[in-house]
């Protein structure tokens, strides 16, 4: 679901902001948190733990509009607390949107405060920057 | 009371894109259940070439609407129940945040509540008209129902109608959920009169005591 949303959301993003190409992944990170999250979800996550090679970082969400009224049920099912990432949608959105601007990424949750963790952390890892290609039949 | 409810806004686009994905997801879930695919344990990251259900169903395409399960009862039921659960919660939230302004005494008040408060919250506008036969039948009309107004089909108007019909299960479920939460059992169905005008018909059990305002 998220991936599809992201693919469409990026168009809205580019149309409304007129953002230019980012020079580095660091700049991309800033763009995601300060422009993207601010514009769509009205919250600005912090960027932390940039890896030394500059290819991965964490977004720390202080507020999560998606989980505002949500509490995970206390059940016997160990699966719910071990495997359910309630806001997994974000990962898809980020990946779908970044794919559309030629960034192949892995996005996953590390911690989520509705699971009882101290904060919500999404990790983004850049796999590679895809080459701009002219779509088939348009050369 | 209103100050307890912290109002936070998100971009409208987010919500409409999310709603847009509900039907494809319902179809895929139905499909996966029919083929009884066990969900795999390893975490899969969707890629541009990941097949979401059938081979043609790639991210960003609309192939899923061609699925044979588009009009299946399972899919309709699934979308309706998303709405129902949402409606149950929304009713509580709305009653809580607007408790001072809303007085619900008779059934007609509840219907007005649906037309005004609920619709305004969900779609930013009120219902265009409310009719009743005073025997438990209510007809609510929205002349420009936004969620389906932007739908279009490259193939045929018939296909557009069938897709729109599935999308309409969601508001039907929401209305049913809200009414249920306020103590009224109702059958809700939606019909597209003149695209994108939608007519919601609500059947509720007739009041034996007689509706005072009727």
PDB file of C-alpha atoms in Angstrom, chain B residues 125 127-129 141-145 194-198:
ATOM      1  CA  UNK B 125     -18.815  19.618   2.894  1.00  0.00           C
ATOM      2  CA  UNK B 127     -24.681  16.380   2.326  1.00  0.00           C
ATOM      3  CA  UNK B 128     -26.746  18.170  -0.277  1.00  0.00           C
ATOM      4  CA  UNK B 129     -30.090  16.787   0.681  1.00  0.00           C
ATOM      5  CA  UNK B 141     -27.771  12.747  -1.422  1.00  0.00           C
ATOM      6  CA  UNK B 142     -24.339  14.132  -2.142  1.00  0.00           C
ATOM      7  CA  UNK B 143     -24.291  15.797  -5.552  1.00  0.00           C
ATOM      8  CA  UNK B 144     -20.547  15.766  -5.890  1.00  0.00           C
ATOM      9  CA  UNK B 145     -19.026  12.933  -3.929  1.00  0.00           C
ATOM     10  CA  UNK B 194     -25.558  10.855 -12.229  1.00  0.00           C
ATOM     11  CA  UNK B 195     -21.816  10.581 -11.815  1.00  0.00           C
ATOM     12  CA  UNK B 196     -20.463  11.814  -9.386  1.00  0.00           C
ATOM     13  CA  UNK B 197     -23.743  12.319  -7.508  1.00  0.00           C
ATOM     14  CA  UNK B 198     -24.336   9.599  -4.966  1.00  0.00           C
TER      15      UNK B 198
END
